[in-house]
Short mmCIF file of C-alpha atoms and ligand atoms in Angstrom, two decimals:
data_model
loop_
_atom_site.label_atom_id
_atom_site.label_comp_id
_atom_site.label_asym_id
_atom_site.label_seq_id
_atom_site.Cartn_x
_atom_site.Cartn_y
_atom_site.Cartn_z
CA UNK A 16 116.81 112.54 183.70
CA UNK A 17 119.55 113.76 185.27
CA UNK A 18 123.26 112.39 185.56
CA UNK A 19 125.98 113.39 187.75
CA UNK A 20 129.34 112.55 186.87
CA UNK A 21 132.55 113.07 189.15
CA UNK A 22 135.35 113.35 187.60
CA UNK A 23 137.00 115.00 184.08
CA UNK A 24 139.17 112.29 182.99
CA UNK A 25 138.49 110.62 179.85
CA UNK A 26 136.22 108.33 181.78
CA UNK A 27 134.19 110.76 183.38
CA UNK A 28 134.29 113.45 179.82
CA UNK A 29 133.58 110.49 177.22
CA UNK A 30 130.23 109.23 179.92
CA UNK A 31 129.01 112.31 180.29
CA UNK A 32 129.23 112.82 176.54
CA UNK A 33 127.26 110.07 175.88
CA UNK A 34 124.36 110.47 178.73
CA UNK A 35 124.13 114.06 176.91
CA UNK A 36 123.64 112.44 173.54
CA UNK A 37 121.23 110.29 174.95
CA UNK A 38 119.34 113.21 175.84
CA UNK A 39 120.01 113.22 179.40
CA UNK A 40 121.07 116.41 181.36
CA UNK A 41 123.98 116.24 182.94
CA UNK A 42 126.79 117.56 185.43
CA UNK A 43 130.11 116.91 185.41
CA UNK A 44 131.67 118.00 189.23
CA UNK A 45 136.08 118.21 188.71
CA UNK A 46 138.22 119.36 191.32
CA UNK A 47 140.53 121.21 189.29
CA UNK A 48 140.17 122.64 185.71
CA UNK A 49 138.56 120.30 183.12
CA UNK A 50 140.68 119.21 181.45
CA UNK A 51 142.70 118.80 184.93
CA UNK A 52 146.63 118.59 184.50
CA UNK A 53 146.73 116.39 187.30
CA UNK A 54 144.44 113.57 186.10
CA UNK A 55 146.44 110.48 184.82
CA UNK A 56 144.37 110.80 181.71
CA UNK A 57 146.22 114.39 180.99
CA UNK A 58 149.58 113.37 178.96
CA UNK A 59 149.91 113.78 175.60
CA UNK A 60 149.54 110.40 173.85
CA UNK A 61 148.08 106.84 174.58
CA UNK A 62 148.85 103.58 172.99
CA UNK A 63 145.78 101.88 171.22
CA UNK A 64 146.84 98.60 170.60
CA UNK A 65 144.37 95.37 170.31
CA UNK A 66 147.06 92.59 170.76
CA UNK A 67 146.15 91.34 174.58
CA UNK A 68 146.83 88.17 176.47
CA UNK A 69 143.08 86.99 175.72
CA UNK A 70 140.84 86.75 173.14
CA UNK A 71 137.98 88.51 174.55
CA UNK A 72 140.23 91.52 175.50
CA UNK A 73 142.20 91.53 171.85
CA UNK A 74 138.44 91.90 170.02
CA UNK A 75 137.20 94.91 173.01
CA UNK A 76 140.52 96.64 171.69
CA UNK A 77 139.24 96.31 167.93
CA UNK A 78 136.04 97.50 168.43
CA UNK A 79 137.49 100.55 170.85
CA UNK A 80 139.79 101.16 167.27
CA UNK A 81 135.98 102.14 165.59
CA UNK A 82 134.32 103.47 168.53
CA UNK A 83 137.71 105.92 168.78
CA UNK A 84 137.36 107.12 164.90
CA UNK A 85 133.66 107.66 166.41
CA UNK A 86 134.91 109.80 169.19
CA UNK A 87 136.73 111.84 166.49
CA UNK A 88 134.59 112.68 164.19
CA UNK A 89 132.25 113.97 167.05
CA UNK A 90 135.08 116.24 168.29
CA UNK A 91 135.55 117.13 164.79
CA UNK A 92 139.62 117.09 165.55
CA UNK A 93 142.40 114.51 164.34
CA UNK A 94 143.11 112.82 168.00
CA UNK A 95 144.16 109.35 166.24
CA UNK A 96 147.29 108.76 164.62
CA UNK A 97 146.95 105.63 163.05
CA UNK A 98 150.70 104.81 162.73
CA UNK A 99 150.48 101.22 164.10
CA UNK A 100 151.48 99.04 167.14
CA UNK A 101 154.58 97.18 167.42
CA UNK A 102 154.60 94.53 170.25
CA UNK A 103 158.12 92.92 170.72
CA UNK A 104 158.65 89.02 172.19
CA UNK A 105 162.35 89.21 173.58
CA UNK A 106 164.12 85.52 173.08
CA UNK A 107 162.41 84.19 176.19
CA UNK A 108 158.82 85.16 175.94
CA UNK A 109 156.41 83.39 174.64
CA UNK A 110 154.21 83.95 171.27
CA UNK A 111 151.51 85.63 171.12
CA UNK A 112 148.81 83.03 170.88
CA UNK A 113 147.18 82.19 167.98
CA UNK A 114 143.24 83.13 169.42
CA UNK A 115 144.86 86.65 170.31
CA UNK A 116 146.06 86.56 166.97
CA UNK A 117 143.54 85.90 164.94
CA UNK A 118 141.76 88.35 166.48
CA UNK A 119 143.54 91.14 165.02
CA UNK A 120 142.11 92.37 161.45
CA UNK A 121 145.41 92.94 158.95
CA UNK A 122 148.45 91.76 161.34
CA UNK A 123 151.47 90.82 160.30
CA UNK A 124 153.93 88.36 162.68
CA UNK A 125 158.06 89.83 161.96
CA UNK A 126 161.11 87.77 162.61
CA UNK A 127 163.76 89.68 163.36
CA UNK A 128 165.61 90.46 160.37
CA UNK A 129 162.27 92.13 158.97
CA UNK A 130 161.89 93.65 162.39
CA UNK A 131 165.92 95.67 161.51
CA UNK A 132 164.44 96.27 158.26
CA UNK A 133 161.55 97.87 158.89
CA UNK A 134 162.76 99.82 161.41
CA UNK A 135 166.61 100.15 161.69
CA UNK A 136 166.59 102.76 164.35
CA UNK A 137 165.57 99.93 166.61
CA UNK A 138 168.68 97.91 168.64
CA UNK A 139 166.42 94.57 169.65
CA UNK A 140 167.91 91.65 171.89
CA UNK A 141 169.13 88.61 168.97
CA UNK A 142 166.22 86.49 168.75
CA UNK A 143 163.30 88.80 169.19
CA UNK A 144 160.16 88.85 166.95
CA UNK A 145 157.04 90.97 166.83
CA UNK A 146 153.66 91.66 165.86
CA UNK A 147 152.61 94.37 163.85
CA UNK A 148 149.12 96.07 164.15
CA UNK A 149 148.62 98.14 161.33
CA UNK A 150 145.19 99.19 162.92
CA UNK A 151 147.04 100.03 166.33
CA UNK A 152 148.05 103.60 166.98
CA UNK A 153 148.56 106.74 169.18
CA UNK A 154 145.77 109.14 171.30
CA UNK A 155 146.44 112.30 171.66
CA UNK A 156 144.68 112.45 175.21
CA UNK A 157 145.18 115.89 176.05
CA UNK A 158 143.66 117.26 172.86
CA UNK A 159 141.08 114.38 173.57
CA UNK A 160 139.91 115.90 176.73
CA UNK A 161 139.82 119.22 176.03
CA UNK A 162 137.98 118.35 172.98
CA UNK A 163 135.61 116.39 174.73
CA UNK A 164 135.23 119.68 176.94
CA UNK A 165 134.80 122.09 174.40
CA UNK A 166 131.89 119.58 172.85
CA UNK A 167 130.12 119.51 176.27
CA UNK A 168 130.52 123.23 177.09
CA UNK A 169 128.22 123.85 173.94
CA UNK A 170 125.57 121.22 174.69
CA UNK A 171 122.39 121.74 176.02
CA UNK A 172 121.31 120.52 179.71
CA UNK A 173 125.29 119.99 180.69
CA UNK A 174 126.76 122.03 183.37
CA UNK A 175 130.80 121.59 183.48
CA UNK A 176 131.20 122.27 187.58
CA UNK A 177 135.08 122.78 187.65
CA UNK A 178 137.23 124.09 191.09
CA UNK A 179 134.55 121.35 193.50
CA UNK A 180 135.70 119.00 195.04
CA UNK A 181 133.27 116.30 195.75
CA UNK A 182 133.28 115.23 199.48
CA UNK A 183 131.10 112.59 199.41
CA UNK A 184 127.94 110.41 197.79
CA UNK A 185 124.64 109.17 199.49
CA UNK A 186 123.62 106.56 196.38
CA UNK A 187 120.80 105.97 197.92
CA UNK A 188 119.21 109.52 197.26
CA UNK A 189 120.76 110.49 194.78
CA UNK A 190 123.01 113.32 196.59
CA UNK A 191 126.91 114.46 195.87
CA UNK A 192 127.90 116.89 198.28
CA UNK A 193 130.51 119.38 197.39
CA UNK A 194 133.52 120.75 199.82
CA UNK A 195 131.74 124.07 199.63
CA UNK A 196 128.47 122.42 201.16
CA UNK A 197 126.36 122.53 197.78
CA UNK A 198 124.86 119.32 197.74
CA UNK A 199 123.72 118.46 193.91
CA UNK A 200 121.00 115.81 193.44
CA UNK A 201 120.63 113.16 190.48
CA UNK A 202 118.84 110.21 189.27
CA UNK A 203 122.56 108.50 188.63
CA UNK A 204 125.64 108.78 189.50
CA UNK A 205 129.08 108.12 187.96
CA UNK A 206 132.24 108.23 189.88
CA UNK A 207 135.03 108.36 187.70
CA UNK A 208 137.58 110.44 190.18
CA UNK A 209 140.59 108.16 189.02
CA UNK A 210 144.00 107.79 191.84
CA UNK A 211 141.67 109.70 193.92
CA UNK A 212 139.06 107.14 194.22
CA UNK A 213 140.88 105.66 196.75
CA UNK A 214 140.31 108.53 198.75
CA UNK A 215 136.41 108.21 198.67
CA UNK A 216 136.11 104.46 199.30
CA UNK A 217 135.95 103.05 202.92
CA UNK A 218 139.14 101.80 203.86
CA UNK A 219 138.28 97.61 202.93
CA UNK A 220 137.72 98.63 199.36
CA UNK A 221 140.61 101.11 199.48
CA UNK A 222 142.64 98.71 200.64
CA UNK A 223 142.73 96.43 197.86
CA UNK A 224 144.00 98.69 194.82
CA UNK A 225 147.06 99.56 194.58
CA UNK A 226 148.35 103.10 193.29
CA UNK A 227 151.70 102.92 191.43
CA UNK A 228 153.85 105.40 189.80
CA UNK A 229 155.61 105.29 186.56
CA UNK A 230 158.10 107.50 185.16
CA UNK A 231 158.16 108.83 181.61
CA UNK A 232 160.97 110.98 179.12
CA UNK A 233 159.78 112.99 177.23
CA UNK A 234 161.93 113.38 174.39
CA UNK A 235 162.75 115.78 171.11
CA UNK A 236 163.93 113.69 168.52
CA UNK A 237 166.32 116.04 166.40
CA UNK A 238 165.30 117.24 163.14
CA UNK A 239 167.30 115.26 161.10
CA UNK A 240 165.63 112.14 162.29
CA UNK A 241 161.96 113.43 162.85
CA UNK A 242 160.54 111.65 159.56
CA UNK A 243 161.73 108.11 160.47
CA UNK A 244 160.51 108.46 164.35
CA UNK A 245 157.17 109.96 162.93
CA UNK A 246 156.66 106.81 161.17
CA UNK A 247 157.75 104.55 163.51
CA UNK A 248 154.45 102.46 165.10
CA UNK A 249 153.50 102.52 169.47
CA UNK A 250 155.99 100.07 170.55
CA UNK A 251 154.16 99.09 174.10
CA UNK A 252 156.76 96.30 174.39
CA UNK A 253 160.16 96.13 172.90
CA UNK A 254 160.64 92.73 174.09
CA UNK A 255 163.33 93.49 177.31
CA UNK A 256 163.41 91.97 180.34
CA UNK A 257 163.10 95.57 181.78
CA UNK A 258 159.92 95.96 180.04
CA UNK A 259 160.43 98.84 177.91
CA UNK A 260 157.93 100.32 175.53
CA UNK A 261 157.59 103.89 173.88
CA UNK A 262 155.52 105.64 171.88
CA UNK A 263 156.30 107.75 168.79
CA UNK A 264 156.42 111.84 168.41
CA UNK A 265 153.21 112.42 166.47
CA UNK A 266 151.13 114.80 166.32
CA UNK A 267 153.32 117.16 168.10
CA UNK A 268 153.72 115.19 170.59
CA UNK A 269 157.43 114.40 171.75
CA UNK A 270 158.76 110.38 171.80
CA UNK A 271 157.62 109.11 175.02
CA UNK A 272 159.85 106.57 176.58
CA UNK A 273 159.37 104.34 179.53
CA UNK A 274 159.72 100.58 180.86
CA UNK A 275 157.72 98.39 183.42
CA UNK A 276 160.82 99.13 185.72
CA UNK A 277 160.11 102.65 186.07
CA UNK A 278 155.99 101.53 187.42
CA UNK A 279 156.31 101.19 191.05
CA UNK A 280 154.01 100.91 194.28
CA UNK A 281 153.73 104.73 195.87
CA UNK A 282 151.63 105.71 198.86
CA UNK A 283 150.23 108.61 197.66
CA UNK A 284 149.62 111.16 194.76
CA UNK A 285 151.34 114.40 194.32
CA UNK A 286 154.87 114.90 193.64
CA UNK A 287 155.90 114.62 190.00
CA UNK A 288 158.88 115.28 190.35
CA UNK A 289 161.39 111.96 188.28
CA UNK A 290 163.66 110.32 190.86
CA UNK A 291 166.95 110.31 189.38
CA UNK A 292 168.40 106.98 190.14
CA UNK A 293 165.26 106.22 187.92
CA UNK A 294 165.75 108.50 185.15
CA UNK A 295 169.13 107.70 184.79
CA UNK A 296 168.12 103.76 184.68
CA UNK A 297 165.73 104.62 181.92
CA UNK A 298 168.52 106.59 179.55
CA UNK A 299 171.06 103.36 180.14
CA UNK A 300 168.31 101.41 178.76
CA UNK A 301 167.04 103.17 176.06
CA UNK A 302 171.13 104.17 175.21
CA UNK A 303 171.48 100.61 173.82
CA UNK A 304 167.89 100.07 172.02
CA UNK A 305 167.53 103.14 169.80
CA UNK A 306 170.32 103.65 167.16
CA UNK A 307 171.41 107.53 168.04
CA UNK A 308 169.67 107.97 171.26
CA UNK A 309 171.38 110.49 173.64
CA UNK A 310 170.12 112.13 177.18
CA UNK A 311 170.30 115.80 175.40
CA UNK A 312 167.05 114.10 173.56
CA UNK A 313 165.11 114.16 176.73
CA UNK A 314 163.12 117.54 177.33
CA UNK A 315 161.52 116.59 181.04
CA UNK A 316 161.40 113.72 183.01
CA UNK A 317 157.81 113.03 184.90
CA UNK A 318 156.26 110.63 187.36
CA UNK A 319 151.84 110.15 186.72
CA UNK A 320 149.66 107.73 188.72
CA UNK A 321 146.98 105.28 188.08
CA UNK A 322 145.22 102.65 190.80
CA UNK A 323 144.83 99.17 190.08
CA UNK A 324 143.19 96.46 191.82
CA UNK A 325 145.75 94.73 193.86
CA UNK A 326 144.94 91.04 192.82
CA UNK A 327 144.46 91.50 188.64
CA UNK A 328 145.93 94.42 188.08
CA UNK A 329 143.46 95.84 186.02
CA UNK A 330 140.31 98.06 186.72
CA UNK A 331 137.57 98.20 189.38
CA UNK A 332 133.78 98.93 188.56
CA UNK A 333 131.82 99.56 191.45
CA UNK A 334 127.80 99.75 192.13
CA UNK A 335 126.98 101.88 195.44
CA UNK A 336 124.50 99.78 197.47
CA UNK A 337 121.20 98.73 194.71
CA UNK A 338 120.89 102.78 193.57
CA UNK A 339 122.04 103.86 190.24
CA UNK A 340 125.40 104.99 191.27
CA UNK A 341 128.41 103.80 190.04
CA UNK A 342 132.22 104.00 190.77
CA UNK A 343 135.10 103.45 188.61
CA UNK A 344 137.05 102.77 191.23
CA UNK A 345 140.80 101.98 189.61
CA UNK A 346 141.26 102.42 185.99
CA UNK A 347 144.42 99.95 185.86
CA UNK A 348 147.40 101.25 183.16
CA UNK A 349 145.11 100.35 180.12
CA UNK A 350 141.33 102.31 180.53
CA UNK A 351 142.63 105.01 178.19
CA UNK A 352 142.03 103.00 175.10
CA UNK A 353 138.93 101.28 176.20
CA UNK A 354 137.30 104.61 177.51
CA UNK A 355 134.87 104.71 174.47
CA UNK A 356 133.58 101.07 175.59
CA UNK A 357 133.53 101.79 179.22
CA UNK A 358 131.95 105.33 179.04
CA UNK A 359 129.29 103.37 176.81
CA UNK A 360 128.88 100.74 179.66
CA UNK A 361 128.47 102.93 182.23
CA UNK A 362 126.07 105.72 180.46
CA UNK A 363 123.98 102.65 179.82
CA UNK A 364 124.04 101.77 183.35
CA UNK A 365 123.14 105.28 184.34
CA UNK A 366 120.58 105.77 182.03
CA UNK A 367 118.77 102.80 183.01
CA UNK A 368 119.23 101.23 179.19
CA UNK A 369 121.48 99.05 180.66
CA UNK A 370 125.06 98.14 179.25
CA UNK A 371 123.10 96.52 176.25
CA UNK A 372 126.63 95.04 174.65
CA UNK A 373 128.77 93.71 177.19
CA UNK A 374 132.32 95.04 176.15
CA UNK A 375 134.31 92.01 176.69
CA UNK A 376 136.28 93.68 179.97
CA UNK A 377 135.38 91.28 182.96
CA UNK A 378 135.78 94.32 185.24
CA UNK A 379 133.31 96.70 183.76
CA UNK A 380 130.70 93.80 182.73
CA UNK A 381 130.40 92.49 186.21
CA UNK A 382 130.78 95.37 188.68
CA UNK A 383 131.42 94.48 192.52
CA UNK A 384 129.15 95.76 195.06
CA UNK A 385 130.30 98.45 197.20
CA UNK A 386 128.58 100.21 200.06
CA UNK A 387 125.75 103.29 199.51
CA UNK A 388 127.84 106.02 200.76
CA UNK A 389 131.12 107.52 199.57
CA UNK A 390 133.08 110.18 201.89
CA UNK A 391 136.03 111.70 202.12
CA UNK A 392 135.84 112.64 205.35
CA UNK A 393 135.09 108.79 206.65
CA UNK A 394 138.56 108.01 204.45
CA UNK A 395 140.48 110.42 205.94
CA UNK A 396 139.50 109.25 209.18
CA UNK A 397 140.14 105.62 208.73
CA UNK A 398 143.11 105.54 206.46
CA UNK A 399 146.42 105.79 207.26
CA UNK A 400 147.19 106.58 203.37
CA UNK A 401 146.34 110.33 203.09
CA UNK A 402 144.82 112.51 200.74
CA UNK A 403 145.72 113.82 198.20
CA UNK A 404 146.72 117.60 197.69
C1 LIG B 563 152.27 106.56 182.65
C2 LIG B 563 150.96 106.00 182.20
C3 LIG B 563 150.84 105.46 180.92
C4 LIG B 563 149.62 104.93 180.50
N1 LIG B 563 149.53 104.44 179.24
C5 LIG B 563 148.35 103.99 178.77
C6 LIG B 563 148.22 103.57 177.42
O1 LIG B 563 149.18 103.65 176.64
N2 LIG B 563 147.02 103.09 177.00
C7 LIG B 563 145.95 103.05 177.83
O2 LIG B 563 144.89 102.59 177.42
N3 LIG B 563 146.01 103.49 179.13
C8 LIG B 563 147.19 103.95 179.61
N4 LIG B 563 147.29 104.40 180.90
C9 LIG B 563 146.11 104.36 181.79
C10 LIG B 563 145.11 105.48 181.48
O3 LIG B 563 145.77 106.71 181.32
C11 LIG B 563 144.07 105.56 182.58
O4 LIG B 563 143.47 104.29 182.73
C12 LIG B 563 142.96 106.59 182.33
O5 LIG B 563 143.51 107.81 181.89
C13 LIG B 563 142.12 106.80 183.59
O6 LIG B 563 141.17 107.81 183.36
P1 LIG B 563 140.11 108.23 184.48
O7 LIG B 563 139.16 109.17 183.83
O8 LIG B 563 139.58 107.01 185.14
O9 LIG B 563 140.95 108.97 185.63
P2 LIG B 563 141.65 110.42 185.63
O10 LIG B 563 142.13 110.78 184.29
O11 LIG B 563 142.64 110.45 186.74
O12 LIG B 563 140.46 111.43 185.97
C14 LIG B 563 139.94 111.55 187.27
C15 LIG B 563 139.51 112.99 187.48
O13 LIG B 563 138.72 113.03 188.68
C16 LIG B 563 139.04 114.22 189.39
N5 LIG B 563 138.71 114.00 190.80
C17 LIG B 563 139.31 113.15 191.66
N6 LIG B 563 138.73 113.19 192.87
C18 LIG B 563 137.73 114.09 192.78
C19 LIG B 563 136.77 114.58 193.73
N7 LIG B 563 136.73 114.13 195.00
N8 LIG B 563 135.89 115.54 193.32
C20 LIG B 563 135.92 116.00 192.02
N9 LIG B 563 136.84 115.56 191.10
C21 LIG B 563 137.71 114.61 191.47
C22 LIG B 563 140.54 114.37 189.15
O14 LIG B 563 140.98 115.70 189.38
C23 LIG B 563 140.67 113.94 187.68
O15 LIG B 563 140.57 115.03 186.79
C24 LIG B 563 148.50 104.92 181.37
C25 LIG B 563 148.61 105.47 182.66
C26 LIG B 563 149.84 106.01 183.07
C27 LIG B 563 149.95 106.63 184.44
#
């Protein structure tokens, strides 16, 4: 049997990888290098945290916590850092519930004086508590994919197809044609092209996901207080009302600092470039929650994308007419940490096994229908939202 997969993202990598281990042959078609710089899944650290506004969600997050250590050992490199997750409720919000809760193996709930404590080089609005996940943690996606590439590179029956760019998908036979006119035929395929997704869909299923923005700083935390930042847990909400989260420098990797406010609606994919009225918001913000925190910290400012679906938010799973074809259509900001669970979902799909353990993400268990054909050519025609470069 043989899979196609479009796409080098985490998504498209961590499916591929398990269609191969099935013992299926498999291509994986990327635009750009694999890994690509320009995917959204190329940074260099993701939260994994399991705390989540449902129950069903909070338990997929545990089990992506094992199917991650999983991942590692099969990439036989340390891509986990298993320093924790901090979630911070400012004064106004509310608890997390209890279901969430109790869904989360070994955490603690912190009022705020064990909050300063634990972690005095934290500033917190008076009145804010947390949860601690000691099972929560950081990715390091970049050595993630290129691990995941390295792993493929070597197996039998996978060909890694970097530098095509796939112009469109008859799911009905099977066939991905390539900008260079190679047309490459499967018995599945899985679309996993991330922001650019949009760009293959016809314009009413376009139309409904939303690509956003989001600035980051990326920041060198001076020497003198690299110890107590390297132990310092994900913080994917420090409980203000502009939404600001960060993630710790481990593993090499610098402190990452960001807030909801800095996520915004953009027409199209491309420039990286930080707008400064934005930056500058950011380093206000973070200049009166972290004890010491100066702009000379920051080493680059960056913008990344991602495509949600308009309505939830979150992710899009698509099925192409009744073949075996499948689009991941928008990953939403939170795919990175479920990737293990989705790539499982959807190599089950493709392999005909079928996703044999639901993973507890209403998106990817019940994928929308979407027409047979993808093209590029039929977007560009009918949207007014351009490609991408
Ligand atoms: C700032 C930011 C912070 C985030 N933080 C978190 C977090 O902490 N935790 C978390 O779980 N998630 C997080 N996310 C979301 C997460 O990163 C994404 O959900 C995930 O990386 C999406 O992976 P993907 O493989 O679907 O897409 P991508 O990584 O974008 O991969 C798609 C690939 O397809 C290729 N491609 C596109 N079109 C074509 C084509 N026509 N032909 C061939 N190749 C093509 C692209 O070049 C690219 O390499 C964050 C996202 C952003 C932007």
């Amino acid at each position: 049997m043989r899979i196609i997969v479009v796409g080098g993202g985490v998504i498209g990598l961590l499916t591929a990888l398990e269609c191969s281990l099935a013992g299926a042959e498999v291509d994986v078609v990327e635009r750009g290098t694999i890994p690509n710089p320009e995917a959204t899944s190329y940074d260099r650290h993701r939260v994994l945290r399991a705390l989540h506004p449902g129950p069903a969600e909070a338990a997929a997050a545990v089990e992506a916590h094992h199917r991650w250590a999983e991942v590692e050992s099969r990439l036989r490199t340390v891509v986990y850092h298993r320093v924790g997750a901090l979630t911070v409720r400012g004064p106004g919000e509310p608890e997390a519930s209890q279901a969430a809760f109790a869904e989360l193996p070994g955490a603690l709930r912190l009022d705020e004086d064990e909050i300063t404590a634990r972690y005095p080089q934290l500033r917190l609005p008076r009145g804010s508590r947390a949860v601690l996940e000691r099972d929560g943690g950081v990715l390091l996606a970049d050595r993630i994919l290129a691990g995941a590439a390295e792993v493929l590179a070597a197996r039998p029956g996978v060909r890694l197809l970097p530098g095509h760019q796939v112009t469109g998908v008859e799911a009905p036979f099977g066939l991905v044609r390539l900008a260079d006119g190679t047309v490459l035929r499967g018995d599945a395929v899985v679309v996993a092209a991330g922001p650019w997704s949009r760009e293959l869909l016809a314009p009413e299923f376009s139309g409904g996901l939303t690509l956003y923005r989001q600035t980051q700083l990326m920041c060198a935390v001076p020497p003198s207080l690299r110890g107590l930042w390297e132990r310092t847990p994900a913080i994917p909400s420090l409980g203000t009302a502009e939404g600001a989260w960060l993630v710790p420098p481990v593993g090499g990797a610098p402190l990452k600092l960001s807030a909801a406010v800095a996520c915004r609606p953009a027409e199209r994919t491309g420039d990286r470039t930080a707008p400064r009225e934005v930056r500058a918001r950011l380093v206000r913000h973070f200049a009166s929650l972290l004890s010491g925190f100066r702009a000379e910290w920051i080493e680059r400012a960056e913008d990344s994308y991602y495509l949600a679906d308009r309505e939830t938010h979150g992710p899009v799973l698509g099925q192409l007419g009744d073949a075996n074809a499948w689009i991941y259509a928008a990953c939403g900001g939170s795919s990175f940490k479920f990737a293990p669970l989705i790539a499982r979902s959807l190599a089950g799909r493709a392999l005909g096994t079928g996703p044999r353990v639901p993973t507890g993400l209403t998106a990817v268990d019940h994928p929308v229908r979407m027409p047979g054909e993808l093209s590029l050519a039929a977007s560009l025609h009918h949207s007014t939202t351009g490609v991408a470069p």
